[in-house]
Coordinates of C-alpha atoms in Angstrom, one line a residue:
M1 CA 57.5 -33.7 17.4
Q2 CA 56.6 -35.0 20.9
G3 CA 56.7 -32.2 23.4
A4 CA 57.8 -32.1 27.1
I5 CA 54.1 -33.0 27.9
H6 CA 52.4 -35.4 25.5
A7 CA 49.1 -37.2 25.9
E8 CA 47.1 -39.4 23.6
G9 CA 43.5 -40.7 24.1
L10 CA 43.3 -40.2 27.9
V11 CA 40.1 -41.7 29.2
K12 CA 39.0 -41.6 32.9
T13 CA 35.6 -42.4 34.4
F14 CA 34.3 -41.9 37.9
G15 CA 31.1 -43.9 38.3
D16 CA 28.8 -42.8 35.5
V17 CA 30.7 -39.6 34.9
R18 CA 33.2 -39.7 32.0
A19 CA 35.7 -37.1 33.2
L20 CA 38.1 -37.6 30.3
D21 CA 36.9 -38.8 26.9
G22 CA 40.0 -39.1 24.8
V23 CA 42.1 -36.1 25.6
D24 CA 45.1 -35.4 23.3
L25 CA 47.7 -32.8 24.3
N26 CA 51.2 -31.7 23.2
V27 CA 53.2 -29.0 24.9
P28 CA 56.6 -28.2 23.3
E29 CA 59.5 -27.7 25.7
G30 CA 59.8 -24.2 27.1
T31 CA 56.2 -23.1 26.3
V32 CA 53.0 -22.6 28.3
L33 CA 49.8 -24.4 27.4
G34 CA 46.7 -22.8 28.9
L35 CA 44.0 -25.4 29.6
L36 CA 40.6 -23.6 29.7
G37 CA 37.1 -24.9 30.2
P38 CA 34.0 -24.8 32.4
N39 CA 33.9 -26.3 35.9
G40 CA 33.7 -30.1 35.5
A41 CA 35.1 -30.1 32.0
G42 CA 38.1 -32.3 32.9
K43 CA 40.9 -29.8 33.5
T44 CA 41.9 -31.0 37.0
T45 CA 41.5 -34.7 36.1
T46 CA 43.9 -34.1 33.2
V47 CA 46.4 -32.6 35.6
R48 CA 46.0 -35.4 38.1
V49 CA 46.6 -38.0 35.4
L50 CA 49.7 -36.3 34.0
T51 CA 51.1 -35.9 37.5
T52 CA 50.6 -39.6 38.4
L53 CA 47.9 -38.9 41.0
V54 CA 45.2 -40.7 39.0
R55 CA 45.6 -43.6 36.7
P56 CA 43.7 -43.3 33.4
D57 CA 41.4 -46.1 32.2
S58 CA 43.1 -45.9 28.8
G59 CA 45.4 -43.8 26.8
S60 CA 49.1 -42.8 27.3
A61 CA 51.1 -39.9 28.5
V62 CA 54.7 -38.9 28.5
V63 CA 56.1 -36.1 30.8
A64 CA 59.7 -34.9 30.6
G65 CA 60.5 -37.9 28.4
L66 CA 59.1 -40.4 31.0
D67 CA 56.1 -42.6 30.6
V68 CA 53.6 -41.6 33.3
L69 CA 52.2 -45.1 33.7
K70 CA 55.5 -47.0 33.6
K71 CA 57.7 -44.7 35.5
P72 CA 55.5 -42.7 37.9
N73 CA 58.3 -42.2 40.6
E74 CA 60.7 -40.8 38.0
V75 CA 58.0 -38.5 36.7
R76 CA 57.3 -37.1 40.2
H77 CA 61.0 -36.1 40.6
A78 CA 60.9 -34.3 37.2
I79 CA 57.8 -32.1 37.9
G80 CA 56.4 -29.5 40.1
L81 CA 52.7 -29.3 41.0
S82 CA 50.5 -26.6 42.5
G83 CA 47.0 -27.8 42.9
Q84 CA 43.7 -25.8 43.4
F85 CA 44.0 -25.9 47.1
A86 CA 47.0 -25.0 49.2
A87 CA 48.8 -28.1 50.5
V88 CA 50.9 -26.8 53.4
D89 CA 51.4 -28.1 56.9
E90 CA 49.6 -25.6 59.1
Y91 CA 51.7 -26.4 62.2
L92 CA 55.0 -25.6 60.5
T93 CA 56.2 -22.1 59.8
G94 CA 56.5 -20.9 56.2
R95 CA 60.2 -21.4 56.3
E96 CA 59.9 -24.9 57.8
N97 CA 57.4 -25.9 55.1
L98 CA 59.8 -24.9 52.3
R99 CA 62.9 -26.5 54.0
M100 CA 60.9 -29.7 54.5
V101 CA 60.0 -29.8 50.7
G102 CA 63.6 -29.3 49.8
R103 CA 64.8 -32.1 52.1
L104 CA 62.1 -34.4 50.7
Y105 CA 63.7 -33.7 47.3
Q106 CA 67.0 -34.8 48.8
M107 CA 68.5 -31.3 48.8
S108 CA 71.2 -30.7 51.4
A109 CA 70.1 -28.9 54.6
R110 CA 72.2 -25.8 53.6
D111 CA 70.7 -25.7 50.1
A112 CA 67.2 -26.2 51.3
K113 CA 67.6 -23.4 53.8
T114 CA 69.0 -21.0 51.1
R115 CA 66.3 -21.9 48.6
A116 CA 63.6 -21.4 51.2
G117 CA 64.9 -17.9 52.0
E118 CA 65.0 -17.0 48.3
L119 CA 61.4 -18.1 47.7
L120 CA 60.1 -16.4 50.9
E121 CA 61.5 -13.1 49.6
R122 CA 60.2 -13.7 46.0
F123 CA 56.6 -14.3 47.3
N124 CA 56.6 -11.5 49.9
L125 CA 56.5 -13.9 52.8
A126 CA 59.7 -13.0 54.5
D127 CA 58.1 -11.1 57.3
A128 CA 55.9 -14.1 58.1
A129 CA 58.5 -16.7 57.5
D130 CA 58.7 -17.8 61.1
R131 CA 55.0 -17.8 61.9
P132 CA 53.0 -21.1 61.8
A133 CA 51.2 -21.4 58.4
K134 CA 47.9 -21.7 60.3
T135 CA 48.1 -18.0 61.1
Y136 CA 48.4 -17.1 57.4
S137 CA 45.6 -15.6 55.4
G138 CA 44.2 -17.6 52.5
G139 CA 46.2 -15.6 50.0
M140 CA 49.4 -16.1 52.0
R141 CA 48.9 -19.9 52.1
R142 CA 48.3 -19.9 48.4
R143 CA 51.6 -18.1 47.8
L144 CA 53.4 -20.5 50.2
D145 CA 52.0 -23.5 48.3
L146 CA 53.2 -22.0 45.0
A147 CA 56.6 -21.4 46.5
A148 CA 56.8 -25.1 47.6
A149 CA 56.1 -26.2 44.0
L150 CA 59.2 -24.2 42.9
V151 CA 61.7 -25.4 45.5
V152 CA 63.6 -27.6 43.1
S153 CA 63.0 -25.6 39.8
P154 CA 61.6 -28.6 37.9
P155 CA 61.8 -28.8 34.1
V156 CA 58.0 -29.3 33.9
M157 CA 55.4 -27.5 36.0
F158 CA 51.7 -28.0 36.4
M159 CA 49.6 -25.2 37.9
D160 CA 45.9 -25.9 38.5
E161 CA 44.2 -22.5 38.8
P162 CA 47.2 -21.0 40.7
T163 CA 45.9 -17.5 41.1
T164 CA 42.5 -18.3 42.5
G165 CA 42.2 -16.3 45.7
L166 CA 45.1 -14.0 45.1
D167 CA 44.7 -10.2 45.0
P168 CA 45.7 -8.3 41.9
R169 CA 49.2 -7.4 43.1
N170 CA 50.1 -11.0 44.1
R171 CA 48.5 -12.3 40.9
Q172 CA 50.7 -9.9 38.9
Q173 CA 53.7 -11.1 40.9
L174 CA 53.0 -14.7 40.2
W175 CA 52.7 -14.0 36.5
E176 CA 56.2 -12.5 36.6
V177 CA 57.5 -15.6 38.3
I178 CA 56.0 -17.8 35.7
E179 CA 57.4 -15.7 32.9
E180 CA 60.9 -16.0 34.5
L181 CA 60.5 -19.8 34.7
V182 CA 59.5 -20.2 31.1
A183 CA 62.2 -17.9 29.9
G184 CA 64.6 -20.2 31.7
G185 CA 63.3 -23.2 29.8
T186 CA 60.5 -24.6 32.1
T187 CA 57.5 -26.1 30.4
L188 CA 54.2 -25.3 32.0
L189 CA 50.6 -26.6 31.8
L190 CA 48.4 -24.0 33.4
T191 CA 44.7 -24.4 34.0
T192 CA 42.7 -21.2 34.5
Q193 CA 39.3 -19.6 34.1
Y194 CA 40.9 -16.1 33.7
L195 CA 41.2 -15.3 30.0
E196 CA 43.5 -12.4 30.8
E197 CA 45.8 -14.9 32.5
A198 CA 45.9 -17.1 29.4
D199 CA 46.4 -13.9 27.3
R200 CA 49.4 -12.9 29.3
L201 CA 51.1 -16.3 29.8
A202 CA 50.0 -19.0 27.3
H203 CA 51.7 -19.6 24.0
D204 CA 48.8 -21.9 23.1
I205 CA 45.4 -22.6 24.6
A206 CA 43.3 -25.8 24.6
V207 CA 39.6 -25.5 25.5
V208 CA 38.2 -28.6 27.2
D209 CA 34.5 -29.5 27.6
H210 CA 32.9 -32.8 28.6
G211 CA 36.3 -34.5 28.8
R212 CA 37.4 -33.6 25.3
V213 CA 39.6 -30.9 23.7
I214 CA 37.1 -29.0 21.5
A215 CA 39.3 -26.2 20.3
R216 CA 42.9 -25.2 20.3
G217 CA 44.8 -22.1 19.2
T218 CA 46.2 -18.8 20.5
S219 CA 44.0 -16.5 22.5
D220 CA 43.4 -14.2 19.5
Q221 CA 42.5 -17.2 17.3
L222 CA 39.9 -18.4 19.9
K223 CA 38.5 -14.9 20.3
A224 CA 38.2 -14.6 16.5
R225 CA 36.0 -17.7 16.5
T226 CA 33.5 -15.9 18.7
G227 CA 33.3 -12.8 16.5
G228 CA 36.5 -11.1 17.6
E229 CA 34.6 -8.1 19.2
R230 CA 31.3 -7.3 20.9
V231 CA 29.0 -4.3 20.7
E232 CA 27.1 -3.8 23.9
V233 CA 24.1 -1.4 24.1
V234 CA 22.2 -0.5 27.2
V235 CA 18.9 1.1 26.2
H236 CA 17.1 3.6 28.4
D237 CA 13.6 2.2 27.9
R238 CA 12.9 -1.5 28.2
E239 CA 10.3 -1.4 25.3
H240 CA 13.1 -0.5 22.9
I241 CA 15.0 -3.8 23.5
P242 CA 13.3 -5.7 20.5
V243 CA 14.1 -2.9 18.0
T244 CA 17.7 -2.6 19.3
E245 CA 18.1 -6.3 19.0
Q246 CA 17.0 -6.1 15.3
V247 CA 19.5 -3.3 14.7
L248 CA 22.4 -5.1 16.3
H249 CA 21.5 -8.3 14.5
A250 CA 21.8 -6.5 11.1
F251 CA 25.4 -5.3 12.0
G252 CA 26.4 -8.5 13.8
K253 CA 28.3 -11.7 12.9
G254 CA 26.3 -14.0 15.2
A255 CA 23.3 -14.3 17.5
T256 CA 22.4 -11.4 19.8
A257 CA 22.2 -11.8 23.5
V258 CA 19.7 -9.9 25.7
E259 CA 19.8 -9.2 29.4
E260 CA 16.3 -8.0 30.3
H261 CA 17.1 -6.9 33.8
T262 CA 20.0 -4.7 32.7
R263 CA 18.4 -3.7 29.4
K264 CA 21.6 -4.7 27.7
V265 CA 21.8 -6.2 24.1
T266 CA 25.1 -7.7 22.9
V267 CA 26.2 -9.0 19.5
P268 CA 29.5 -10.3 18.1
V269 CA 30.9 -8.0 15.3
S270 CA 33.9 -7.1 13.2
G271 CA 34.7 -3.6 12.1
G272 CA 35.9 -1.8 15.2
A273 CA 35.2 1.8 16.1
K274 CA 33.9 2.6 12.6
L275 CA 31.1 0.1 13.0
L276 CA 30.3 1.4 16.5
A277 CA 29.7 4.9 15.0
E278 CA 27.3 3.3 12.4
V279 CA 25.4 1.5 15.1
I280 CA 25.0 4.8 17.1
R281 CA 23.7 6.6 14.0
E282 CA 21.2 3.8 13.2
L283 CA 19.9 3.8 16.8
D284 CA 19.6 7.5 16.8
G285 CA 17.7 7.5 13.5
R286 CA 15.2 5.2 15.0
G287 CA 14.7 7.4 18.1
I288 CA 16.2 4.9 20.5
E289 CA 17.7 6.5 23.6
I290 CA 20.7 4.6 25.0
D291 CA 22.3 4.8 28.4
D292 CA 25.6 3.2 27.4
I293 CA 27.3 1.7 24.3
A294 CA 30.7 0.0 24.2
L295 CA 33.0 -2.1 21.9
R296 CA 34.9 -4.8 23.7
R297 CA 36.8 -7.9 23.1
P298 CA 35.3 -11.3 24.0
T299 CA 35.4 -12.5 27.6
L300 CA 36.1 -16.1 28.7
D301 CA 32.3 -16.7 29.0
D302 CA 31.9 -15.5 25.4
V303 CA 34.3 -18.1 24.3
F304 CA 32.6 -20.8 26.5
I305 CA 29.2 -19.9 25.1
S306 CA 30.4 -19.9 21.5
L307 CA 32.2 -23.2 21.8
T308 CA 30.2 -25.1 24.4
G309 CA 26.8 -23.5 24.4
H310 CA 26.8 -22.7 28.1
T311 CA 28.6 -20.6 30.7
A312 CA 31.2 -21.8 33.2
E313 CA 28.7 -21.8 36.0
E314 CA 26.2 -24.1 34.3
A315 CA 28.7 -27.0 34.5
Q316 CA 29.1 -26.8 38.3
D317 CA 26.5 -29.6 38.8
R318 CA 28.6 -31.9 36.6
A319 CA 31.7 -31.0 38.5
D320 CA 30.0 -31.8 41.8
R321 CA 28.8 -35.2 40.6
A322 CA 32.3 -36.1 39.4
H323 CA 33.8 -35.0 42.7
E324 CA 31.3 -37.1 44.7
A325 CA 31.9 -40.1 42.4
D326 CA 35.6 -39.7 42.9
R327 CA 35.3 -39.5 46.6
G328 CA 33.1 -42.6 46.5
Q329 CA 35.7 -44.6 44.6
E330 CA 38.4 -43.5 47.0
G331 CA 36.3 -44.5 50.0
A332 CA 35.7 -48.0 48.5
A333 CA 39.4 -48.6 47.8
P334 CA 40.9 -51.4 49.9

C-alpha cells in the first residue's frame, strides 16, 4: 500500500555526479523512516526532491497523497521541513520569526502569536524570545529553525540531520517532540548520521549509498547484518597484534579490523558474554597481555563499512563535488 511518502525510481544528476540513481522509498502514515548513509550518499538530495526544492531528472514521488511534480504548491502546504542549516531571519526576534511563519501559512494573527509562544516554551527559547536571532548561539538558532518547521503541525515532516549541533539535553528534548508528533499521526522522514537517533525514533531504516537504497530494515536487522556484536581487544604489546588477530578471527563472524596506533583489534561476533570469556581464556593461554577488552553493539560506521566498504568520512569528497556542481548549475540558471 502506498504510504504518506512514496517515491519510485528517483534520478538526479549534477554535472557528472549522479546524486540519485533510482531511489525507491515508502513511508507508511504515522511512522518514521530513518534515512542513513555516508556524506554525499544522496540523503539531502532525496529530501530536496520530495519537498519540491529540486526537480528530479526522472522518477515519481507522492507526498501526503499529492504528486510532487504536478502539485508542488499543494505539497508545500502539507509538509514541514527542517534543513541541515538554520533558516531564520537574523534581524527578527525569535518570537517574530515564528509569528511570521504562521502568517505565511495564513494563520490568523492571534493564532500565530499563540502558537509562537507555545513553541518558544517547548524549545526552551522563552527567555530569549524577544532578542534578535543574530544574538542566538548556534544551538539556539537550530532550535528556532526546528520550531518554525512545526508552526502548522503538518501531516508530513522532513528533518534533515535535525540534531546536528545540539547538546545532549536539547537533542533529547527534540527526540521527545518528534515522538509526540508521530504519536499524533505525523509521518516523518529523518536523515541522520547518529545510529542512536535512528534506534530511538525510526520504525524503519533505509541505508543510501551512491544514490541508491542498498539496505532496508529495522535498526536491529541492519546491525545483525554486520555481525550483531563486536569484540574489541587492546593488547599491551604491539608485537602481539598478529597473534591476537588470529585468535579473534577464529571466534569471529567476519573480517578483523586492526588499529595499529591504538593496538586495538576488532571482530564481529555472535555469542555474547559467554564468547567474551572464551576469548579471554584463549588470549591468556597464549600469554597475551591485554589492556582492555569489551563486547559492544555495532556503531553506525560498522554498518557503513559492512554495507558500503567505507566510512562516512571517506565520502566527503564526493559530497563536495556534488555541492559544487549543484552551485554551478544554479549559477548558470537564467
